[in-house]
CSV table of N, CA and C in Angstrom, one decimal:
chain,number,residue,atom,x,y,z
A,1,ALA,N,168.5,159.4,-63.4
A,1,ALA,CA,169.4,159.8,-65.0
A,1,ALA,C,170.1,158.5,-65.1
A,2,TRP,N,169.9,158.7,-66.7
A,2,TRP,CA,171.1,157.6,-67.4
A,2,TRP,C,172.4,158.7,-68.3
A,3,SER,N,173.5,157.7,-68.1
A,3,SER,CA,174.8,158.6,-68.4
A,3,SER,C,176.1,157.5,-69.3
A,4,VAL,N,176.6,158.1,-70.4
A,4,VAL,CA,177.7,157.4,-71.2
A,4,VAL,C,178.3,156.7,-69.9
A,5,TYR,N,178.5,157.3,-68.8
A,5,TYR,CA,179.6,156.7,-67.8
A,5,TYR,C,178.8,156.0,-67.1
A,6,GLN,N,177.6,155.7,-67.2
A,6,GLN,CA,177.2,154.5,-66.4
A,6,GLN,C,176.5,153.3,-67.8
A,7,THR,N,177.8,152.6,-67.9
A,7,THR,CA,177.8,151.7,-68.6
A,7,THR,C,179.2,150.8,-68.3
A,8,ILE,N,179.3,149.8,-69.1
A,8,ILE,CA,179.8,148.3,-68.9
A,8,ILE,C,180.2,148.0,-69.9
A,9,ARG,N,181.4,147.9,-70.2
A,9,ARG,CA,181.6,146.9,-71.3
A,9,ARG,C,181.4,145.3,-71.1
A,10,LEU,N,181.0,144.9,-71.7
A,10,LEU,CA,180.7,143.4,-71.5
A,10,LEU,C,181.4,142.6,-72.0
A,11,ASP,N,182.8,142.1,-71.8
A,11,ASP,CA,183.7,141.7,-72.1
A,11,ASP,C,184.2,140.0,-72.9
A,12,ASP,N,182.7,139.7,-72.9
A,12,ASP,CA,183.1,138.3,-73.3
A,12,ASP,C,181.4,138.0,-73.6
A,13,SER,N,181.2,136.6,-74.6
A,13,SER,CA,180.1,136.3,-74.7
A,13,SER,C,179.0,135.6,-72.9
A,14,VAL,N,180.1,134.8,-72.3
A,14,VAL,CA,180.1,134.7,-71.0
A,14,VAL,C,178.6,135.7,-70.0
A,15,GLU,N,179.6,137.0,-70.2
A,15,GLU,CA,179.1,138.0,-69.3
A,15,GLU,C,177.6,138.5,-70.4
A,16,LEU,N,177.4,138.3,-71.6
A,16,LEU,CA,176.4,138.7,-72.4
A,16,LEU,C,175.3,137.8,-71.9
A,17,ARG,N,175.5,136.1,-72.6
A,17,ARG,CA,174.7,135.3,-72.1
A,17,ARG,C,174.2,135.6,-70.5
A,18,ARG,N,174.8,135.8,-70.0
A,18,ARG,CA,174.3,136.2,-68.1
A,18,ARG,C,173.2,137.1,-68.3
A,19,MET,N,173.5,138.4,-68.8
A,19,MET,CA,172.6,138.8,-69.1
A,19,MET,C,171.4,138.7,-69.7
A,20,PHE,N,171.6,137.8,-70.6
A,20,PHE,CA,169.7,136.7,-71.3
A,20,PHE,C,169.2,136.2,-70.1
A,21,GLU,N,170.4,135.7,-69.1
A,21,GLU,CA,169.9,134.7,-68.4
A,21,GLU,C,168.9,135.5,-67.5
A,22,GLN,N,169.4,136.3,-67.1
A,22,GLN,CA,168.8,137.5,-65.8
A,22,GLN,C,167.9,138.5,-66.5
A,23,GLN,N,167.2,138.3,-67.8
A,23,GLN,CA,166.4,138.9,-68.0
A,23,GLN,C,166.3,140.3,-68.9
A,24,VAL,N,167.9,140.5,-68.3
A,24,VAL,CA,168.1,142.2,-68.7
A,24,VAL,C,167.8,142.3,-70.3
A,25,ARG,N,167.1,143.5,-70.7
A,25,ARG,CA,166.4,144.2,-72.0
A,25,ARG,C,167.3,144.3,-72.9
A,26,LEU,N,167.7,143.6,-74.1
A,26,LEU,CA,168.9,143.8,-74.9
A,26,LEU,C,168.0,145.1,-76.5
A,27,LEU,N,168.4,145.8,-76.3
A,27,LEU,CA,168.0,146.8,-77.1
A,27,LEU,C,167.8,146.1,-78.6
A,28,ASP,N,167.3,147.0,-79.3
A,28,ASP,CA,167.2,146.1,-80.5
A,28,ASP,C,168.7,146.8,-81.6
A,29,LYS,N,170.0,145.8,-81.9
A,29,LYS,CA,170.8,146.9,-82.3
A,29,LYS,C,170.9,147.1,-84.2
A,30,ASP,N,169.5,146.7,-84.4
A,30,ASP,CA,169.4,147.3,-85.7
A,30,ASP,C,168.9,148.7,-85.9
A,31,ALA,N,168.1,149.0,-84.6
A,31,ALA,CA,167.7,150.2,-84.5
A,31,ALA,C,168.8,151.5,-83.7
A,32,ILE,N,169.1,150.8,-82.7
A,32,ILE,CA,169.8,151.4,-81.6
A,32,ILE,C,171.7,150.9,-82.3
A,33,ARG,N,172.2,151.7,-82.6
A,33,ARG,CA,174.1,151.3,-83.1
A,33,ARG,C,174.8,151.7,-82.2
A,34,SER,N,174.6,152.5,-81.0
A,34,SER,CA,175.7,152.7,-80.4
A,34,SER,C,175.3,153.3,-78.8
A,35,ALA,N,175.8,153.0,-77.8
A,35,ALA,CA,175.8,152.8,-76.4
A,35,ALA,C,175.0,154.6,-75.7
A,36,SER,N,176.1,155.5,-76.9
A,36,SER,CA,175.4,156.9,-76.3
A,36,SER,C,174.0,157.2,-77.2
A,37,ILE,N,173.8,156.5,-78.5
A,37,ILE,CA,172.4,156.9,-78.7
A,37,ILE,C,171.3,156.7,-77.7
A,38,ALA,N,171.6,155.2,-77.2
A,38,ALA,CA,170.6,154.8,-75.7
A,38,ALA,C,170.4,155.4,-75.2
A,39,VAL,N,171.4,156.3,-74.4
A,39,VAL,CA,171.4,156.8,-73.2
A,39,VAL,C,170.7,158.2,-73.8
A,40,GLU,N,170.5,158.9,-74.9
A,40,GLU,CA,170.2,159.9,-75.2
A,40,GLU,C,168.4,159.7,-75.4
A,41,LYS,N,168.7,158.2,-76.1
A,41,LYS,CA,167.2,158.2,-76.1
A,41,LYS,C,166.2,157.9,-75.0
A,42,LEU,N,166.9,157.1,-73.9
A,42,LEU,CA,166.6,156.6,-72.6
A,42,LEU,C,166.1,157.9,-71.7
A,43,ASN,N,167.2,158.6,-72.1
A,43,ASN,CA,166.8,160.3,-71.3
A,43,ASN,C,165.6,161.2,-71.8
A,44,ARG,N,165.6,161.2,-72.9
A,44,ARG,CA,164.2,161.6,-73.7
A,44,ARG,C,163.2,160.8,-73.0
A,45,GLY,N,163.1,160.0,-72.9
A,45,GLY,CA,161.5,159.0,-72.9
A,45,GLY,C,161.5,158.1,-73.9
A,46,GLU,N,162.4,158.0,-74.8
A,46,GLU,CA,162.3,157.8,-76.5
A,46,GLU,C,162.1,156.0,-76.3
A,47,LEU,N,163.2,155.4,-75.6
A,47,LEU,CA,163.1,154.2,-74.8
A,47,LEU,C,162.9,154.2,-73.5
A,48,GLN,N,162.3,152.9,-73.0
A,48,GLN,CA,162.0,152.3,-71.5
A,48,GLN,C,163.0,151.4,-71.7
A,49,CYS,N,163.5,151.5,-70.1
A,49,CYS,CA,163.6,150.4,-69.5
A,49,CYS,C,163.7,150.2,-67.9
A,50,GLN,N,162.4,149.5,-68.0
A,50,GLN,CA,161.4,149.3,-66.5
A,50,GLN,C,162.4,149.4,-65.4
A,51,ASP,N,163.4,148.1,-65.8
A,51,ASP,CA,164.4,147.8,-64.1
A,51,ASP,C,165.9,148.6,-64.1
A,52,GLY,N,165.7,149.9,-64.8
A,52,GLY,CA,167.1,150.6,-64.9
A,52,GLY,C,168.4,150.1,-65.5
A,53,ILE,N,168.3,149.1,-66.1
A,53,ILE,CA,169.4,148.6,-66.9
A,53,ILE,C,169.0,147.8,-68.0
A,54,CYS,N,169.8,148.3,-68.8
A,54,CYS,CA,169.6,147.4,-70.5
A,54,CYS,C,171.0,147.2,-70.9
A,55,VAL,N,171.3,146.2,-72.3
A,55,VAL,CA,171.9,146.4,-72.9
A,55,VAL,C,171.7,146.4,-73.9
A,56,ALA,N,172.9,147.4,-74.8
A,56,ALA,CA,172.6,147.7,-76.2
A,56,ALA,C,174.1,147.7,-76.7
A,57,TYR,N,174.3,147.4,-78.0
A,57,TYR,CA,175.4,147.0,-78.9
A,57,TYR,C,176.3,148.7,-79.8
A,58,SER,N,177.4,148.4,-79.4
A,58,SER,CA,178.3,149.6,-80.0
A,58,SER,C,178.8,149.1,-81.2
A,59,ALA,N,178.2,149.3,-82.3
A,59,ALA,CA,178.6,149.4,-83.5
A,59,ALA,C,180.4,149.4,-83.7
A,60,SER,N,180.2,150.8,-83.3
A,60,SER,CA,182.1,150.9,-83.4
A,60,SER,C,183.1,150.2,-82.7
A,61,ALA,N,182.3,150.1,-81.7
A,61,ALA,CA,183.1,149.4,-80.8
A,61,ALA,C,183.0,148.1,-80.9
A,62,ALA,N,181.6,147.5,-81.6
A,62,ALA,CA,181.9,145.9,-82.0
A,62,ALA,C,181.9,145.1,-80.8
A,63,ALA,N,181.0,145.6,-79.8
A,63,ALA,CA,181.2,145.2,-78.6
A,63,ALA,C,179.6,145.3,-77.6
A,64,TYR,N,178.7,145.0,-76.9
A,64,TYR,CA,177.7,144.9,-76.1
A,64,TYR,C,177.9,145.6,-74.9
A,65,TYR,N,177.5,146.8,-74.2
A,65,TYR,CA,177.2,147.3,-73.0
A,65,TYR,C,176.7,147.6,-72.5
A,66,LEU,N,176.5,147.1,-70.7
A,66,LEU,CA,175.3,147.2,-69.9
A,66,LEU,C,175.6,149.0,-69.5
A,67,ILE,N,174.2,149.4,-69.9
A,67,ILE,CA,174.1,150.5,-69.3
A,67,ILE,C,173.1,150.6,-68.2
A,68,TYR,N,173.4,151.7,-67.4
A,68,TYR,CA,172.2,151.5,-65.9
A,68,TYR,C,171.9,152.8,-65.5
A,69,ARG,N,171.0,153.1,-65.2
A,69,ARG,CA,170.6,154.3,-64.2
A,69,ARG,C,170.9,154.7,-63.3
A,70,SER,N,171.4,156.1,-62.9
A,70,SER,CA,171.9,156.5,-61.8
A,70,SER,C,171.9,155.2,-60.4
A,71,ASP,N,170.5,154.8,-60.5
A,71,ASP,CA,170.5,154.5,-59.1
A,71,ASP,C,170.4,153.2,-59.2
A,72,LYS,N,170.6,152.4,-60.1
A,72,LYS,CA,171.1,151.5,-60.3
A,72,LYS,C,172.3,150.2,-60.2
A,73,GLN,N,173.3,151.0,-59.8
A,73,GLN,CA,174.8,150.5,-60.1
A,73,GLN,C,174.9,149.4,-59.2
A,74,GLU,N,174.5,148.9,-58.1
A,74,GLU,CA,174.4,147.8,-57.6
A,74,GLU,C,174.0,146.9,-58.3
A,75,LEU,N,172.5,146.9,-58.7
A,75,LEU,CA,171.9,146.0,-59.2
A,75,LEU,C,172.8,145.4,-60.5
A,76,ALA,N,173.1,146.6,-61.6
A,76,ALA,CA,174.2,146.4,-62.6
A,76,ALA,C,174.9,145.1,-62.2
A,77,LEU,N,175.9,145.9,-61.4
A,77,LEU,CA,177.0,145.0,-60.7
A,77,LEU,C,176.3,143.6,-60.7
A,78,SER,N,175.4,143.2,-59.9
A,78,SER,CA,175.1,142.3,-58.8
A,78,SER,C,174.6,141.2,-60.9
A,79,LYS,N,174.3,141.8,-61.4
A,79,LYS,CA,173.7,141.0,-62.4
A,79,LYS,C,175.0,140.3,-63.5
A,80,LEU,N,176.3,141.0,-63.2
A,80,LEU,CA,177.4,140.6,-63.5
A,80,LEU,C,178.4,139.7,-62.6
A,81,GLY,N,177.7,140.0,-62.0
A,81,GLY,CA,178.1,139.0,-60.7
A,81,GLY,C,179.7,139.6,-60.2
A,82,ARG,N,179.8,140.9,-60.4
A,82,ARG,CA,181.1,141.8,-59.6
A,82,ARG,C,180.7,142.8,-58.5
A,83,SER,N,181.3,143.1,-57.7
A,83,SER,CA,181.2,143.7,-56.7
A,83,SER,C,182.6,144.9,-57.0
A,84,HIS,N,182.2,146.0,-56.1
A,84,HIS,CA,183.3,147.0,-55.7
A,84,HIS,C,183.1,147.8,-54.7
A,85,GLU,N,184.4,148.5,-54.4
A,85,GLU,CA,184.5,149.2,-53.2
A,85,GLU,C,184.8,150.7,-53.9
A,86,GLY,N,184.3,151.6,-53.7
A,86,GLY,CA,184.3,153.1,-53.9
A,86,GLY,C,183.6,153.0,-55.2
A,87,PRO,N,183.5,154.4,-55.9
A,87,PRO,CA,183.5,154.6,-57.3
A,87,PRO,C,183.6,153.9,-58.4
A,88,ILE,N,182.9,153.7,-59.7
A,88,ILE,CA,183.9,152.9,-60.5
A,88,ILE,C,184.0,154.3,-61.4
A,89,VAL,N,185.8,153.4,-62.1
A,89,VAL,CA,186.0,154.7,-62.6
A,89,VAL,C,185.9,154.5,-63.9
A,90,PRO,N,185.5,155.8,-64.5
A,90,PRO,CA,185.1,155.8,-66.3
A,90,PRO,C,185.8,155.1,-67.2
A,91,THR,N,185.8,154.4,-68.3
A,91,THR,CA,186.4,153.5,-68.7
A,91,THR,C,186.8,154.3,-70.4
A,92,ALA,N,187.8,154.7,-70.4
A,92,ALA,CA,188.0,155.1,-71.7
A,92,ALA,C,187.3,154.7,-72.9
A,93,ALA,N,186.8,154.2,-72.9
A,93,ALA,CA,185.2,153.7,-74.1
A,93,ALA,C,184.4,154.9,-73.3
A,94,ALA,N,184.0,155.2,-72.2
A,94,ALA,CA,182.7,155.7,-71.2
A,94,ALA,C,183.6,157.1,-71.6
A,95,ALA,N,184.5,157.5,-71.7
A,95,ALA,CA,185.4,159.1,-72.0
A,95,ALA,C,184.7,158.8,-73.9
A,96,ALA,N,185.1,158.2,-74.3
A,96,ALA,CA,185.0,158.5,-75.8
A,96,ALA,C,183.5,158.6,-76.1
A,97,LEU,N,182.9,157.8,-75.3
A,97,LEU,CA,180.8,157.9,-75.7
A,97,LEU,C,180.6,159.4,-75.4
A,98,ALA,N,181.5,160.0,-74.1
A,98,ALA,CA,180.6,161.2,-73.4
A,98,ALA,C,181.4,162.2,-74.3
A,99,ALA,N,182.8,162.3,-75.3
A,99,ALA,CA,182.7,163.1,-76.0
A,99,ALA,C,181.8,162.8,-77.3
A,100,ALA,N,181.7,161.9,-77.9
A,100,ALA,CA,180.7,161.9,-78.9
A,100,ALA,C,179.3,162.1,-79.0
A,101,THR,N,178.9,162.0,-78.0
A,101,THR,CA,177.6,162.5,-77.3
A,101,THR,C,177.7,164.3,-77.3
A,102,ALA,N,178.9,164.9,-76.8
A,102,ALA,CA,178.9,166.3,-76.5
A,102,ALA,C,179.2,166.6,-77.9
A,103,SER,N,179.9,166.0,-78.4
A,103,SER,CA,180.1,166.9,-79.8
A,103,SER,C,179.0,166.9,-80.6
A,104,ALA,N,178.3,165.7,-80.8
A,104,ALA,CA,176.9,165.7,-81.3
A,104,ALA,C,175.5,166.3,-80.8
A,105,ALA,N,175.8,167.1,-79.7
A,105,ALA,CA,174.7,167.9,-79.2
A,105,ALA,C,174.8,169.7,-79.8
A,106,PRO,N,173.2,169.6,-79.9
A,106,PRO,CA,173.8,171.1,-81.0
A,106,PRO,C,173.9,171.7,-79.7
A,107,SER,N,175.0,173.4,-80.4
A,107,SER,CA,175.5,174.2,-79.4
A,107,SER,C,174.3,175.0,-78.6
A,108,THR,N,174.5,175.3,-77.2
A,108,THR,CA,173.1,176.2,-76.8
A,108,THR,C,173.5,177.9,-76.6
A,109,THR,N,174.7,177.8,-76.8
A,109,THR,CA,175.0,179.2,-77.3
A,109,THR,C,174.6,180.0,-78.2
A,110,ARG,N,174.2,181.1,-78.1
A,110,ARG,CA,174.2,182.1,-79.5
A,110,ARG,C,174.7,183.0,-79.4
A,111,GLN,N,174.8,184.0,-80.6
A,111,GLN,CA,176.2,185.1,-80.6
A,111,GLN,C,175.5,186.1,-81.0
A,112,GLN,N,175.8,187.1,-80.3
A,112,GLN,CA,175.2,188.3,-80.4
A,112,GLN,C,175.4,189.1,-81.8
A,113,PRO,N,174.4,189.8,-82.1
A,113,PRO,CA,174.7,190.6,-83.7
A,113,PRO,C,175.5,191.4,-83.7
């Protein structure tokens, strides 16, 4: 599954260039304006990232994010030339993306008459 908690902000042009060199799919920034929209579309099957990782532009953050499927964390980190020990702690940006996604989702509760 895809999640806004499985995103890594690309800090500079060097990291973005590294994604191009490693042939990571860059989503069309005119069609996909945020990482949270990309995550929604990936989960609904409206977008495909066959390798389990892709890059999306967030207009509100004015930054690119590497998005990875739950089974591709190690691959995502290796593409960035990073490693980790233990779980990745979600950034404030990921928390904000999650909150925005949750607030935009339609309510599933029904009121009783």
